[in-house]
Amino acid sequence: DIQMTQSPSTLSASVGDRVTITCRASQSISSWLAWYQQKPGKAPKLLIYKASRLESGVPSRFSGTGSGTEFTLTITSLQPDDFATYYCQQYIVYSTFGPGTKVDIK
Amino acid sequence: EVQLVESGGGLVQPGRSLRLSCVASGFSLDEYAMHWVRQVPGKGLEWVSGIDWNSRSTGYADSVKGRFTISRDNAKNSLYLQMNSLRAEDTALYYCARSTRAQLLQIRFDYWGQGTLVTVSS
């Protein structure tokens, strides 16, 4: 089974900050990685797929990079609406999610 | 507008069964693979099971294999999850989610329901 890890588990930031979240896979997943945003009481929302492709309607301040086993999600200029939990997901073999990174207000 | 509405959750004793349903609207169900993803309140996401567009292929997480069965009825725009031999660790919010492809490949989820809560307790 492919295991996913994320760091940090919690990140405190201010509006306007640049934020980077790292996701690692236990084996190579090529670029079969997605990122989701989840707010309390809501279903997850797809942000990025194929490691770096922005889902339609997602603001361009979100970007993704990486391939193989190491990936990053970057939010340039954090906005009030961005405080949430972010999950990475491998989808080369079925699906496995990372444990999540909570972005909260500093 | 794409909508996914789950139902069937509730309180059930360990060892008993429960059947979840998901009704889809706003798109043609027979063009997409569909999935169940669960989340223990306050915890992370776990893919549970998926089924391709014509029910020929299904997949399960190891944690539910042999106990859960996924099915669909495209004519009724519905997805199901039959859960047997339930355990306390199955307690979670169960989401119905649409995959972006018809096949059970490259599974990413572009639409989600709001979830139905399953609580397994005596």
mmCIF file of C-alpha atoms in Angstrom:
data_model
loop_
_atom_site.group_PDB
_atom_site.id
_atom_site.type_symbol
_atom_site.label_atom_id
_atom_site.label_comp_id
_atom_site.label_asym_id
_atom_site.label_seq_id
_atom_site.Cartn_x
_atom_site.Cartn_y
_atom_site.Cartn_z
ATOM 1 C CA ASP A 1 0.000 0.000 0.000
ATOM 2 C CA ILE A 2 1.105 3.549 -0.706
ATOM 3 C CA GLN A 3 1.372 5.709 2.382
ATOM 4 C CA MET A 4 1.142 9.492 2.312
ATOM 5 C CA THR A 5 2.612 11.906 4.824
ATOM 6 C CA GLN A 6 2.235 15.676 5.119
ATOM 7 C CA SER A 7 4.193 18.371 6.907
ATOM 8 C CA PRO A 8 3.606 20.361 8.903
ATOM 9 C CA SER A 9 0.470 19.016 10.591
ATOM 10 C CA THR A 10 -0.460 22.544 11.643
ATOM 11 C CA LEU A 11 0.672 25.838 10.215
ATOM 12 C CA SER A 12 -0.039 29.257 11.713
ATOM 13 C CA ALA A 13 0.015 32.116 9.244
ATOM 14 C CA SER A 14 -1.258 35.623 8.611
ATOM 15 C CA VAL A 15 -3.237 37.072 5.748
ATOM 16 C CA GLY A 16 -0.820 37.909 2.953
ATOM 17 C CA ASP A 17 1.727 35.232 3.900
ATOM 18 C CA ARG A 18 3.171 32.736 1.464
ATOM 19 C CA VAL A 19 2.380 29.222 2.679
ATOM 20 C CA THR A 20 3.954 25.923 1.604
ATOM 21 C CA ILE A 21 2.758 22.436 2.524
ATOM 22 C CA THR A 22 4.761 19.310 1.741
ATOM 23 C CA CYS A 23 3.389 15.886 0.883
ATOM 24 C CA ARG A 24 5.466 12.718 0.525
ATOM 25 C CA ALA A 25 4.550 9.324 -0.884
ATOM 26 C CA SER A 26 6.077 6.059 0.327
ATOM 27 C CA GLN A 27 6.860 5.119 -3.293
ATOM 28 C CA SER A 28 6.848 6.893 -6.613
ATOM 29 C CA ILE A 29 3.421 8.019 -7.762
ATOM 30 C CA SER A 30 4.679 9.926 -10.809
ATOM 31 C CA SER A 31 2.426 12.996 -10.940
ATOM 32 C CA TRP A 32 -0.758 11.275 -9.778
ATOM 33 C CA LEU A 33 -1.320 13.617 -6.889
ATOM 34 C CA ALA A 34 -4.216 15.881 -5.977
ATOM 35 C CA TRP A 35 -4.743 18.525 -3.306
ATOM 36 C CA TYR A 36 -8.038 19.235 -1.521
ATOM 37 C CA GLN A 37 -9.190 21.987 0.796
ATOM 38 C CA GLN A 38 -11.678 21.226 3.563
ATOM 39 C CA LYS A 39 -13.421 23.688 5.846
ATOM 40 C CA PRO A 40 -15.209 22.666 9.065
ATOM 41 C CA GLY A 41 -18.558 21.013 8.399
ATOM 42 C CA LYS A 42 -17.994 20.956 4.648
ATOM 43 C CA ALA A 43 -16.977 18.369 2.099
ATOM 44 C CA PRO A 44 -13.480 18.561 0.611
ATOM 45 C CA LYS A 45 -12.935 20.669 -2.483
ATOM 46 C CA LEU A 46 -10.544 19.690 -5.280
ATOM 47 C CA LEU A 47 -7.879 22.344 -5.820
ATOM 48 C CA ILE A 48 -5.100 20.758 -7.871
ATOM 49 C CA TYR A 49 -4.707 17.514 -9.812
ATOM 50 C CA LYS A 50 -1.870 15.823 -11.676
ATOM 51 C CA ALA A 51 0.440 17.525 -9.160
ATOM 52 C CA SER A 52 0.308 20.953 -10.761
ATOM 53 C CA ARG A 53 -2.926 21.429 -12.729
ATOM 54 C CA LEU A 54 -5.365 23.920 -11.261
ATOM 55 C CA GLU A 55 -8.972 22.769 -11.065
ATOM 56 C CA SER A 56 -11.400 25.059 -12.857
ATOM 57 C CA GLY A 57 -12.509 27.975 -10.707
ATOM 58 C CA VAL A 58 -9.669 27.701 -8.208
ATOM 59 C CA PRO A 59 -7.788 30.971 -7.634
ATOM 60 C CA SER A 60 -4.350 31.226 -9.197
ATOM 61 C CA ARG A 61 -2.722 31.914 -5.806
ATOM 62 C CA PHE A 62 -2.824 28.117 -5.362
ATOM 63 C CA SER A 63 -0.104 26.135 -7.103
ATOM 64 C CA GLY A 64 1.366 22.669 -6.921
ATOM 65 C CA THR A 65 4.725 21.196 -7.819
ATOM 66 C CA GLY A 66 6.529 17.898 -7.597
ATOM 67 C CA SER A 67 6.718 14.410 -8.989
ATOM 68 C CA GLY A 68 7.808 10.992 -7.852
ATOM 69 C CA THR A 69 7.607 11.032 -4.058
ATOM 70 C CA GLU A 70 7.760 14.677 -3.014
ATOM 71 C CA PHE A 71 5.160 17.349 -3.665
ATOM 72 C CA THR A 72 4.301 20.842 -2.483
ATOM 73 C CA LEU A 73 1.199 23.000 -2.353
ATOM 74 C CA THR A 74 1.883 26.728 -2.238
ATOM 75 C CA ILE A 75 -0.551 29.497 -1.475
ATOM 76 C CA THR A 76 0.842 32.896 -2.382
ATOM 77 C CA SER A 77 -0.652 35.759 -0.403
ATOM 78 C CA LEU A 78 -2.941 33.825 1.976
ATOM 79 C CA GLN A 79 -6.512 35.098 2.030
ATOM 80 C CA PRO A 80 -9.085 34.902 4.877
ATOM 81 C CA ASP A 81 -11.002 32.251 2.926
ATOM 82 C CA ASP A 82 -7.915 30.004 2.805
ATOM 83 C CA PHE A 83 -7.851 29.100 6.490
ATOM 84 C CA ALA A 84 -8.753 25.422 6.279
ATOM 85 C CA THR A 85 -7.298 21.922 6.304
ATOM 86 C CA TYR A 86 -5.471 20.710 3.208
ATOM 87 C CA TYR A 87 -5.121 17.079 2.145
ATOM 88 C CA CYS A 88 -2.972 15.498 -0.510
ATOM 89 C CA GLN A 89 -4.182 12.364 -2.280
ATOM 90 C CA GLN A 90 -2.348 9.809 -4.403
ATOM 91 C CA TYR A 91 -4.360 8.263 -7.178
ATOM 92 C CA ILE A 92 -1.962 6.043 -9.052
ATOM 93 C CA VAL A 93 -3.385 3.006 -7.246
ATOM 94 C CA TYR A 94 -6.922 3.515 -6.053
ATOM 95 C CA SER A 95 -6.669 6.368 -3.555
ATOM 96 C CA THR A 96 -4.873 7.285 -0.351
ATOM 97 C CA PHE A 97 -5.042 10.608 1.449
ATOM 98 C CA GLY A 98 -2.423 12.288 3.551
ATOM 99 C CA PRO A 99 -3.249 13.074 7.202
ATOM 100 C CA GLY A 100 -3.910 16.734 6.493
ATOM 101 C CA THR A 101 -2.372 20.126 7.272
ATOM 102 C CA LYS A 102 -4.425 22.651 9.182
ATOM 103 C CA VAL A 103 -3.732 26.262 8.264
ATOM 104 C CA ASP A 104 -4.880 28.528 11.066
ATOM 105 C CA ILE A 105 -4.609 32.171 11.960
ATOM 106 C CA LYS A 106 -1.419 33.307 13.662
ATOM 107 C CA GLU B 1 -26.002 21.798 -10.845
ATOM 108 C CA VAL B 2 -24.323 18.599 -9.714
ATOM 109 C CA GLN B 3 -25.729 17.303 -6.435
ATOM 110 C CA LEU B 4 -24.994 14.195 -4.408
ATOM 111 C CA VAL B 5 -27.267 13.443 -1.461
ATOM 112 C CA GLU B 6 -26.427 10.636 0.934
ATOM 113 C CA SER B 7 -28.815 8.893 3.308
ATOM 114 C CA GLY B 8 -29.081 5.775 5.426
ATOM 115 C CA GLY B 9 -26.678 6.600 8.226
ATOM 116 C CA GLY B 10 -27.523 6.183 11.883
ATOM 117 C CA LEU B 11 -26.709 4.382 15.107
ATOM 118 C CA VAL B 12 -26.127 0.645 14.742
ATOM 119 C CA GLN B 13 -24.794 -2.029 17.064
ATOM 120 C CA PRO B 14 -21.492 -3.773 16.389
ATOM 121 C CA GLY B 15 -21.913 -6.764 14.109
ATOM 122 C CA ARG B 16 -25.069 -5.425 12.494
ATOM 123 C CA SER B 17 -25.611 -4.123 8.972
ATOM 124 C CA LEU B 18 -26.482 -0.812 7.357
ATOM 125 C CA ARG B 19 -27.081 0.287 3.776
ATOM 126 C CA LEU B 20 -26.115 3.738 2.602
ATOM 127 C CA SER B 21 -27.595 5.393 -0.467
ATOM 128 C CA CYS B 22 -26.507 8.335 -2.599
ATOM 129 C CA VAL B 23 -28.811 9.983 -5.114
ATOM 130 C CA ALA B 24 -27.146 11.934 -7.901
ATOM 131 C CA SER B 25 -28.591 14.773 -9.940
ATOM 132 C CA GLY B 26 -27.393 17.341 -12.418
ATOM 133 C CA PHE B 27 -25.316 14.909 -14.481
ATOM 134 C CA SER B 28 -25.502 11.507 -16.146
ATOM 135 C CA LEU B 29 -24.464 8.990 -13.506
ATOM 136 C CA ASP B 30 -23.575 6.382 -16.140
ATOM 137 C CA GLU B 31 -20.665 8.517 -17.366
ATOM 138 C CA TYR B 32 -18.716 8.415 -14.113
ATOM 139 C CA ALA B 33 -17.139 6.069 -11.622
ATOM 140 C CA MET B 34 -18.451 6.689 -8.117
ATOM 141 C CA HIS B 35 -16.956 6.252 -4.669
ATOM 142 C CA TRP B 36 -17.465 6.268 -0.939
ATOM 143 C CA VAL B 37 -14.971 8.163 1.215
ATOM 144 C CA ARG B 38 -15.244 8.308 4.992
ATOM 145 C CA GLN B 39 -13.985 10.631 7.677
ATOM 146 C CA VAL B 40 -13.937 10.086 11.397
ATOM 147 C CA PRO B 41 -15.105 13.416 12.882
ATOM 148 C CA GLY B 42 -12.086 15.615 13.446
ATOM 149 C CA LYS B 43 -9.791 13.198 11.605
ATOM 150 C CA GLY B 44 -8.586 12.572 8.061
ATOM 151 C CA LEU B 45 -10.103 11.138 4.902
ATOM 152 C CA GLU B 46 -10.153 7.462 3.928
ATOM 153 C CA TRP B 47 -11.211 6.120 0.547
ATOM 154 C CA VAL B 48 -13.556 3.207 1.225
ATOM 155 C CA SER B 49 -14.744 1.852 -2.101
ATOM 156 C CA GLY B 50 -15.290 2.655 -5.759
ATOM 157 C CA ILE B 51 -17.271 1.311 -8.709
ATOM 158 C CA ASP B 52 -16.860 1.984 -12.408
ATOM 159 C CA TRP B 53 -19.587 3.333 -14.635
ATOM 160 C CA ASN B 54 -21.137 -0.032 -15.593
ATOM 161 C CA SER B 55 -20.482 -1.946 -12.362
ATOM 162 C CA ARG B 56 -17.938 -4.265 -13.970
ATOM 163 C CA SER B 57 -15.132 -3.196 -11.700
ATOM 164 C CA THR B 58 -15.120 -2.460 -7.990
ATOM 165 C CA GLY B 59 -12.420 -1.697 -5.459
ATOM 166 C CA TYR B 60 -12.228 -1.673 -1.678
ATOM 167 C CA ALA B 61 -9.915 -0.466 1.046
ATOM 168 C CA ASP B 62 -8.322 -3.329 2.962
ATOM 169 C CA SER B 63 -10.110 -2.140 6.102
ATOM 170 C CA VAL B 64 -13.546 -2.960 4.629
ATOM 171 C CA LYS B 65 -12.806 -5.714 2.124
ATOM 172 C CA GLY B 66 -15.104 -8.678 2.617
ATOM 173 C CA ARG B 67 -17.547 -6.699 4.762
ATOM 174 C CA PHE B 68 -18.712 -3.851 2.523
ATOM 175 C CA THR B 69 -20.250 -4.079 -0.958
ATOM 176 C CA ILE B 70 -20.623 -1.169 -3.336
ATOM 177 C CA SER B 71 -23.275 -1.137 -6.054
ATOM 178 C CA ARG B 72 -25.095 1.286 -8.300
ATOM 179 C CA ASP B 73 -28.319 1.625 -10.261
ATOM 180 C CA ASN B 74 -27.786 4.096 -13.065
ATOM 181 C CA ALA B 75 -31.476 4.029 -13.980
ATOM 182 C CA LYS B 76 -32.270 5.289 -10.485
ATOM 183 C CA ASN B 77 -29.294 7.690 -10.404
ATOM 184 C CA SER B 78 -28.196 5.947 -7.237
ATOM 185 C CA LEU B 79 -25.089 4.583 -5.544
ATOM 186 C CA TYR B 80 -25.163 2.216 -2.591
ATOM 187 C CA LEU B 81 -22.890 0.853 0.116
ATOM 188 C CA GLN B 82 -23.949 -2.287 1.940
ATOM 189 C CA MET B 83 -22.051 -2.450 5.192
ATOM 190 C CA ASN B 84 -22.049 -5.755 7.092
ATOM 191 C CA SER B 85 -20.317 -6.893 10.286
ATOM 192 C CA LEU B 86 -19.919 -3.304 11.368
ATOM 193 C CA ARG B 87 -17.237 -2.412 13.891
ATOM 194 C CA ALA B 88 -16.716 0.552 16.183
ATOM 195 C CA GLU B 89 -13.871 1.693 13.933
ATOM 196 C CA ASP B 90 -16.331 2.081 11.044
ATOM 197 C CA THR B 91 -17.861 5.037 12.858
ATOM 198 C CA ALA B 92 -17.462 7.988 10.502
ATOM 199 C CA LEU B 93 -19.111 10.459 8.177
ATOM 200 C CA TYR B 94 -19.534 8.692 4.849
ATOM 201 C CA TYR B 95 -19.275 10.820 1.714
ATOM 202 C CA CYS B 96 -20.441 9.903 -1.736
ATOM 203 C CA ALA B 97 -17.996 11.301 -4.312
ATOM 204 C CA ARG B 98 -17.845 11.480 -8.086
ATOM 205 C CA SER B 99 -14.675 10.538 -9.879
ATOM 206 C CA THR B 100 -13.597 12.446 -12.973
ATOM 207 C CA ARG B 101 -13.469 9.305 -15.121
ATOM 208 C CA ALA B 102 -15.838 6.486 -15.986
ATOM 209 C CA GLN B 103 -13.259 3.812 -15.201
ATOM 210 C CA LEU B 104 -11.856 2.909 -11.823
ATOM 211 C CA LEU B 105 -8.560 4.564 -12.735
ATOM 212 C CA GLN B 106 -6.865 7.815 -11.803
ATOM 213 C CA ILE B 107 -9.383 8.401 -9.074
ATOM 214 C CA ARG B 108 -9.748 12.028 -8.119
ATOM 215 C CA PHE B 109 -12.980 13.466 -6.787
ATOM 216 C CA ASP B 110 -14.541 16.550 -8.309
ATOM 217 C CA TYR B 111 -17.913 16.503 -6.522
ATOM 218 C CA TRP B 112 -18.840 15.369 -3.037
ATOM 219 C CA GLY B 113 -22.050 15.032 -1.080
ATOM 220 C CA GLN B 114 -22.443 16.403 2.438
ATOM 221 C CA GLY B 115 -22.126 12.998 4.040
ATOM 222 C CA THR B 116 -24.186 10.692 6.221
ATOM 223 C CA LEU B 117 -23.019 9.822 9.726
ATOM 224 C CA VAL B 118 -22.648 6.200 10.752
ATOM 225 C CA THR B 119 -22.160 5.460 14.438
ATOM 226 C CA VAL B 120 -21.367 1.908 15.498
ATOM 227 C CA SER B 121 -21.907 1.472 19.213
ATOM 228 C CA SER B 122 -23.680 -0.798 21.646
#
